[in-house]
Coordinates of C-alpha atoms in Angstrom, one line a residue:
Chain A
X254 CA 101.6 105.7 88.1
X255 CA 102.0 105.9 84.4
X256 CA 99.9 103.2 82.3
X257 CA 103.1 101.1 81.1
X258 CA 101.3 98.4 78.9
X259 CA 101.7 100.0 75.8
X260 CA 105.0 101.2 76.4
X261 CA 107.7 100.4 73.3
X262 CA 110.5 98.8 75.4
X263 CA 113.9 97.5 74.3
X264 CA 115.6 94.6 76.7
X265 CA 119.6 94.5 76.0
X266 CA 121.6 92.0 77.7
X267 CA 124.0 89.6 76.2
X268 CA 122.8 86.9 79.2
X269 CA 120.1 85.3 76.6
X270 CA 118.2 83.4 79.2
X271 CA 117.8 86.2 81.2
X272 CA 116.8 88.8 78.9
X273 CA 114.2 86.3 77.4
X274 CA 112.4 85.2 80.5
X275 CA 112.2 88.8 81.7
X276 CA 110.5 90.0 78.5
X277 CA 108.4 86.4 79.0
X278 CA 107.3 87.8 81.9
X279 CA 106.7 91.3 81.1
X280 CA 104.5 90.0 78.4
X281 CA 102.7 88.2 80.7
X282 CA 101.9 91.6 82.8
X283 CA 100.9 93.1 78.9
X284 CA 104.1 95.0 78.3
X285 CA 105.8 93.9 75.2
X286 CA 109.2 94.1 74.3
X287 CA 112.0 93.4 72.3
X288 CA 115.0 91.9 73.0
X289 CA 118.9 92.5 71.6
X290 CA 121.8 90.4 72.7
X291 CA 124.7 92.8 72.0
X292 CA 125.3 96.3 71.7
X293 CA 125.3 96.6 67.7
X294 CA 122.0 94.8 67.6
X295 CA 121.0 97.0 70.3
X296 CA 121.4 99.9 67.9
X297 CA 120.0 98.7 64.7
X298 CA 116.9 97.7 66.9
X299 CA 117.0 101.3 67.8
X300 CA 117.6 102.6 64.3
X301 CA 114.6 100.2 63.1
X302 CA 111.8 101.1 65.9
X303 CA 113.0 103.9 68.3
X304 CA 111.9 102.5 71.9
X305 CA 110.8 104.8 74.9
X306 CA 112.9 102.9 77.4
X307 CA 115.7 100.7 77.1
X308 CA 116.9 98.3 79.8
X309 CA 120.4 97.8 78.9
X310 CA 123.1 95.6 80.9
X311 CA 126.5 97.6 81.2
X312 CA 128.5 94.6 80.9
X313 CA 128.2 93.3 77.8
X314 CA 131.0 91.4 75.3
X315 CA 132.0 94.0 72.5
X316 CA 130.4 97.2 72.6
X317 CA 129.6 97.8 76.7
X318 CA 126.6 99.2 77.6
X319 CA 127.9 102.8 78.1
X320 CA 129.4 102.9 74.5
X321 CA 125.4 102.2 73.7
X322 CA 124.2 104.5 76.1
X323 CA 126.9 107.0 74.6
X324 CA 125.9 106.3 71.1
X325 CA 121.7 106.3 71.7
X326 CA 121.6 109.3 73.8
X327 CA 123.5 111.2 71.0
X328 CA 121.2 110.2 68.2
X329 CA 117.7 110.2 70.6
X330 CA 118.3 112.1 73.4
X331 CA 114.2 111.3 74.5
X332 CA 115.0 107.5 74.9
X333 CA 115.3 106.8 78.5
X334 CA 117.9 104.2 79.6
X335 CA 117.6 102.1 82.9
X336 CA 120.9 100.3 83.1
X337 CA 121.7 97.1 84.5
X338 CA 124.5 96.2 86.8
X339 CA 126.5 94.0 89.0
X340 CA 127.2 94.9 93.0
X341 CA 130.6 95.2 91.6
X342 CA 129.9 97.4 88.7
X343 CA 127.4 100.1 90.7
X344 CA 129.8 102.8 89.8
X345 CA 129.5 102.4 86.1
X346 CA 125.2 102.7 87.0
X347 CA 126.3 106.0 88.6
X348 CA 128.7 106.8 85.8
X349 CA 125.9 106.2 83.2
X350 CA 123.2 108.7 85.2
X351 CA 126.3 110.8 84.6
X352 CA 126.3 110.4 80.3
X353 CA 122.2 110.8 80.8
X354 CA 121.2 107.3 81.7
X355 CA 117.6 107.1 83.5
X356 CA 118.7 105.0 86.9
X357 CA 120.0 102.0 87.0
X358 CA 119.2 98.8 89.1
X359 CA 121.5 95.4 90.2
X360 CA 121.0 92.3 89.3
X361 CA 119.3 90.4 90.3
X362 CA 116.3 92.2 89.5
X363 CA 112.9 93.0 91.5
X364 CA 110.2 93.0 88.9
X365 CA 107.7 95.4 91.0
X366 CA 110.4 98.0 91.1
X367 CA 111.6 97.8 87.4
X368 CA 108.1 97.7 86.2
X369 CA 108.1 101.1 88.4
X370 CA 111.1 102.3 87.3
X371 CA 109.9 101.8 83.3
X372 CA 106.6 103.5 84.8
X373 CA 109.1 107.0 86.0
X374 CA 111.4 106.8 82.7
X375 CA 107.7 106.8 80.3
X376 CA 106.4 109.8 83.1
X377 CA 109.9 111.5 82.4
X378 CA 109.8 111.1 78.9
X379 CA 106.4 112.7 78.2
X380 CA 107.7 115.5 80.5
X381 CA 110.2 116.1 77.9
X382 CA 108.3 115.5 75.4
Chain B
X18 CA 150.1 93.9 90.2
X19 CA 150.2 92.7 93.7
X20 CA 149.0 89.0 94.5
X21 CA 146.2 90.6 96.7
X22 CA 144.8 92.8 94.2
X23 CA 145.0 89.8 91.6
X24 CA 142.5 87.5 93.9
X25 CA 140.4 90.2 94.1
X26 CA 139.8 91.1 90.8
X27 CA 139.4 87.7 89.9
X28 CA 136.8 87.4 92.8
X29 CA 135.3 90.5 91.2
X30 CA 134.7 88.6 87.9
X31 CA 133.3 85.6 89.2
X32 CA 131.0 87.4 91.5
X33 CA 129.8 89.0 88.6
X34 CA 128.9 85.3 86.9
X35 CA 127.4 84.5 89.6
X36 CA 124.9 87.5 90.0
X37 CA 124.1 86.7 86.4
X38 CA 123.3 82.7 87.4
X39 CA 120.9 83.9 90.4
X40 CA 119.1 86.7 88.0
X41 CA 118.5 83.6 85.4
X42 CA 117.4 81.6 88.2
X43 CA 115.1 84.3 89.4
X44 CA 113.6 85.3 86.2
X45 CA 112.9 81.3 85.6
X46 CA 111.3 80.7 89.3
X47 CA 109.3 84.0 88.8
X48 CA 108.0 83.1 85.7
X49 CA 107.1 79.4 86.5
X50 CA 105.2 81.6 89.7
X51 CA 103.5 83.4 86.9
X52 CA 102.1 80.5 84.8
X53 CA 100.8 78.7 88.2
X54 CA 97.7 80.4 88.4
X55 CA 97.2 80.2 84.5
X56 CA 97.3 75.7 84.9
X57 CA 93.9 75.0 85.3
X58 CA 94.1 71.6 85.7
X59 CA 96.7 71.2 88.4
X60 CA 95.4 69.8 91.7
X61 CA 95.3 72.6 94.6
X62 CA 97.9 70.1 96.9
X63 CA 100.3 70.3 94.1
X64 CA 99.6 74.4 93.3
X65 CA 100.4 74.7 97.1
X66 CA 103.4 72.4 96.7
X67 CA 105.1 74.1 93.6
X68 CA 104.3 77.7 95.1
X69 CA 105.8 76.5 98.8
X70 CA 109.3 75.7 97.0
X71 CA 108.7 78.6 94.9
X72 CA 109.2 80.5 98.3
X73 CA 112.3 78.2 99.2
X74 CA 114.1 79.4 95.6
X75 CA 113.6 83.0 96.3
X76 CA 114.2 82.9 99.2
X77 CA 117.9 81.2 98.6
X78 CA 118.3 83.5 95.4
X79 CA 118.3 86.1 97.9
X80 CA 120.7 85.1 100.5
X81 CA 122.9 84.5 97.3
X82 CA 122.9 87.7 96.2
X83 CA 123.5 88.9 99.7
X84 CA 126.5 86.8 99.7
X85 CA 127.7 88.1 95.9
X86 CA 127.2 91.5 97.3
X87 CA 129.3 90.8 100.1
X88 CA 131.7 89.0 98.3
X89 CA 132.2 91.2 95.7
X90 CA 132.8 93.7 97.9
X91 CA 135.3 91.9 99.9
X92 CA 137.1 91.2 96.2
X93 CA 137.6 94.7 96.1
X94 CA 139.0 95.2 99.8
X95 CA 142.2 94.8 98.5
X96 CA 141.8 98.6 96.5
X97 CA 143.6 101.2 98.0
X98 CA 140.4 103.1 99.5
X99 CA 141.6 107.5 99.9
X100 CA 138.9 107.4 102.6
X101 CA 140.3 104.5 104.8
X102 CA 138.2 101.6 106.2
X103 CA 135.1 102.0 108.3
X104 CA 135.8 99.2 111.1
X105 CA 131.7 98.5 111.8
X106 CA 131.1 97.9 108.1
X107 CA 134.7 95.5 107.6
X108 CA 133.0 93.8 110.7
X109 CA 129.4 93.3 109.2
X110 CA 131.1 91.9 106.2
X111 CA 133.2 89.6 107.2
X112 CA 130.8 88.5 110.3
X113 CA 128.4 88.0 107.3
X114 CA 130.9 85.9 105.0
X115 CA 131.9 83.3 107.6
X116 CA 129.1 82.7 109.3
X117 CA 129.2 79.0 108.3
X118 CA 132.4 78.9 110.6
X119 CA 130.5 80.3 113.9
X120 CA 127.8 77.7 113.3
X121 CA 129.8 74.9 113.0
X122 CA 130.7 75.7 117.0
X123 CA 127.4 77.3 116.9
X124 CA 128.3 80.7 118.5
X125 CA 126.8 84.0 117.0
X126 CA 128.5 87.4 115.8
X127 CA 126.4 90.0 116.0
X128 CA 127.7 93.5 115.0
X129 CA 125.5 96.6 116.7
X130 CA 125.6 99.9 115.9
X131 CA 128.4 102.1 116.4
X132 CA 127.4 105.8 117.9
X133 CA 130.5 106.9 116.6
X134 CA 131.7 105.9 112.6
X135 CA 135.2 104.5 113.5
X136 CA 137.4 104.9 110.6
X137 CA 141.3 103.6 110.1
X138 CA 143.9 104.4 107.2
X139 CA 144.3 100.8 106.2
X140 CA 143.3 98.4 103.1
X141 CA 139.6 96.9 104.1
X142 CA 141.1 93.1 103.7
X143 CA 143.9 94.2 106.6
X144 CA 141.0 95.3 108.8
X145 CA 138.7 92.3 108.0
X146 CA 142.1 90.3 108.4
X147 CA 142.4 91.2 112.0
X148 CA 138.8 91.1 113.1
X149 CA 138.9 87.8 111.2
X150 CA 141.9 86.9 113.5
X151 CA 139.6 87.8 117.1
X152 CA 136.8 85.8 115.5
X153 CA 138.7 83.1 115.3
X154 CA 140.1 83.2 118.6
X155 CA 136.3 83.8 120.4
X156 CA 135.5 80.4 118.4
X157 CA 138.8 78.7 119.7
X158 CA 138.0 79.5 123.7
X159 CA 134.2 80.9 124.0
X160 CA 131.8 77.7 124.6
X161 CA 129.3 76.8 122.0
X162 CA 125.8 78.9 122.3
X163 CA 127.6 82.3 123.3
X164 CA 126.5 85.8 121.4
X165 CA 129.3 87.8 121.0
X166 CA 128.7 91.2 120.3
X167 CA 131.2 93.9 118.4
X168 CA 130.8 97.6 118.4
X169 CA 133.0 99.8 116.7
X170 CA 134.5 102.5 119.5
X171 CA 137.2 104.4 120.1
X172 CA 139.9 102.4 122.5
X173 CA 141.6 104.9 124.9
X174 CA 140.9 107.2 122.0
X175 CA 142.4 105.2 118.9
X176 CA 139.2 103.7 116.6
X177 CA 138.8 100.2 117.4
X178 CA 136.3 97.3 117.7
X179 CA 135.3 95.6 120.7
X180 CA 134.1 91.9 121.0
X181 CA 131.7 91.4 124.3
X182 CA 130.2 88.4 125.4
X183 CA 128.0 89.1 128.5
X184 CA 126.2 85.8 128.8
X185 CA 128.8 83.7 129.2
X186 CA 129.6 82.1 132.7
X187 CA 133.0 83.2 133.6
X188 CA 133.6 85.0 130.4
X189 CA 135.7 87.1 132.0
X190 CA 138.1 85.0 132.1
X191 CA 138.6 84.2 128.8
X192 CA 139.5 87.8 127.5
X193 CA 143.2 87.2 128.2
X194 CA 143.8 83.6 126.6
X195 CA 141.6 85.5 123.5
X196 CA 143.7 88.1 123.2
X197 CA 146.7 85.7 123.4
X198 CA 145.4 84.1 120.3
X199 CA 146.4 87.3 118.6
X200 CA 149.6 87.6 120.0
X201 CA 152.9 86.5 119.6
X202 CA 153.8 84.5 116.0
X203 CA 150.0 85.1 115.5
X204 CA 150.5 89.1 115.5
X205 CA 151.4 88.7 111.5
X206 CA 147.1 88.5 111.3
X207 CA 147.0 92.1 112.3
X208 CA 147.5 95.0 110.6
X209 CA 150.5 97.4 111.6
X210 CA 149.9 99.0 115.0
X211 CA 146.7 96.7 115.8
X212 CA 146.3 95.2 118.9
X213 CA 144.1 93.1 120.7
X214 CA 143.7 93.8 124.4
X215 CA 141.1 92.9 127.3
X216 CA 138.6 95.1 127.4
X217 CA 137.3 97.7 130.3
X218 CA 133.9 95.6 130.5
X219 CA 133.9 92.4 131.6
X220 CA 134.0 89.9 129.4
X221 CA 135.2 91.6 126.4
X222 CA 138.8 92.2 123.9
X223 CA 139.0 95.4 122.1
X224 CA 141.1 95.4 118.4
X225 CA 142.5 98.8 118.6
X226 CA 144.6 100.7 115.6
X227 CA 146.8 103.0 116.9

């Protein structure tokens, strides 16, 4: 399993509470991260620090998550996206693997496997180098 | 837009809220499970305390989000679905989402596995209408404490579902005034060529779709 702490990760998801207390969390396990509440934050946080993973919510006010997924894998193809969905919304998860997204999970989350999951997209992205 | 297709769309969205509510609640229990091993000074009775209803919020987290799934789910049964509807899985669902009305009379659904996927060119919500409409009818005339069991199977070689109660003293006896549940001004429940009909094994109905 890829060593994860030091891992430059990007937490998107216009659910504030949520996207806070998971990065709480993660910091408590060492990973630290930054959060973005929208999409066009989302991509000036990308444009200021480029992060190896994102985890990016699909539904999002404004810009939805595939227009960011759309627009980030254009301008860094490397960064690997895990999206987050609804049960209802699986088949925008399967259309973002589609448009290059890493995998996506449903809320709500398992911790052990997204910290897994961010542990494959880091493997994957120094396979690509 | 049809009325049916409005309701479920609308269930669609709220499910979706509500997915977001039990992450937020999950993240927060989770984290508070975190920080309980860093609070020295907190007595071991109340560690065991917080950490025991810990386990209750999971726990309830995650027969929400079974329910969402299902839910959600059933908000999109009213889609138009190329494939048709797969009867064992319309059964799980809808065995799943009203449960609460087979406890109140404390009798049991429990769908088994099909050998056979069963599959019928309808809208899910018609199929989960119909074996809906049996359910109800099982809970109207089985006693309280009966297991009723529902297999999807082909019915003199149409897909169907039959509904089997084995333990029940004289349950075969109450296959016909079932199926009469079903029948008559209470045919509206099914779908277009359903039926229900007494079963070939004792004790049993069989939902057929010709």
């Amino acid at each position: 399993m890829t060593n994860i702490a030091n891992v430059n990760l990007l937490l998107v998801d216009d659910e504030e509470e949520f996207i806070t207390t998971l990065a709480e969390r993660l910091g408590i396990r060492g990973i630290r991260c930054r959060t973005a509440f929208n999409g066009e934050d989302a991509l000036k946080a990308v444009e200021a620090d480029v992060p190896q993973v994102m985890i990016l919510d699909v539904m999002m006010p404004g810009m939805r998550g595939l227009e960011v997924l759309e627009r980030v894998k254009k301008s860094h193809p490397q960064i690997q996206v895990i999206l987050l969905t609804g049960q209802g919304s699986t088949q925008d998860g399967i259309e973002g693997m589609r448009q290059g997204a890493f995998d996506y999970m449903i809320k709500p989350l398992n911790l052990d496997t997204l910290l897994n999951k961010i542990s494959e997209a880091m493997a994957a992205q120094g396979n690509k180098g | 837009m049809k009325e049916t297709e409005f309701l479920g769309r609308v269930t669609a969205i709220v499910m979706h809220d509500l997915q977001n509510v039990l992450a937020i609640i999950k993240e927060a229990s989770g984290l508070i499970d975190d920080l309980l091993p860093m609070s020295k000074g907190l007595e071991p009775k109340r560690r065991d305390q917080f950490q025991h209803n810990l386990g209750h919020i999971k726990e309830q987290v995650d027969r929400g989000a079974k329910f969402t799934e299902l839910l959600n789910s059933f908000g999109h049964s009213m889609e138009d679905c190329p494939e048709g509807a797969d009867l064992e899985s319309c059964a799980r669902q809808i065995a799943f989402l009203s449960q609460r009305f087979a406890r109140m009379k404390r009798i049991e659904f429990l769908v088994d596995p099909a050998e056979e996927r069963q599959r019928v060119p309808h809208p899910r919500f018609q199929v989960m209408m119909a074996v809906f409409a049996v359910m109800e009818a099982c809970l109207q005339e089985l006693p309280a404490l009966s297991k009723v069991h529902i297999r999807a199977e082909a019915v003199n070689h149409a897909p169907g579902l039959c509904f089997h109660w084995p333990d029940v003293l004289h349950g075969e006896d109450l296959a016909l005034p079932i199926a009469a549940h079903t029948q008559g001004q209470n045919a509206g429940n099914l779908p277009p060529n359903a039926k229900v009909t007494s079963g070939e094994r004792n004790a049993s109905v069989c939902l057929s779709f010709a």
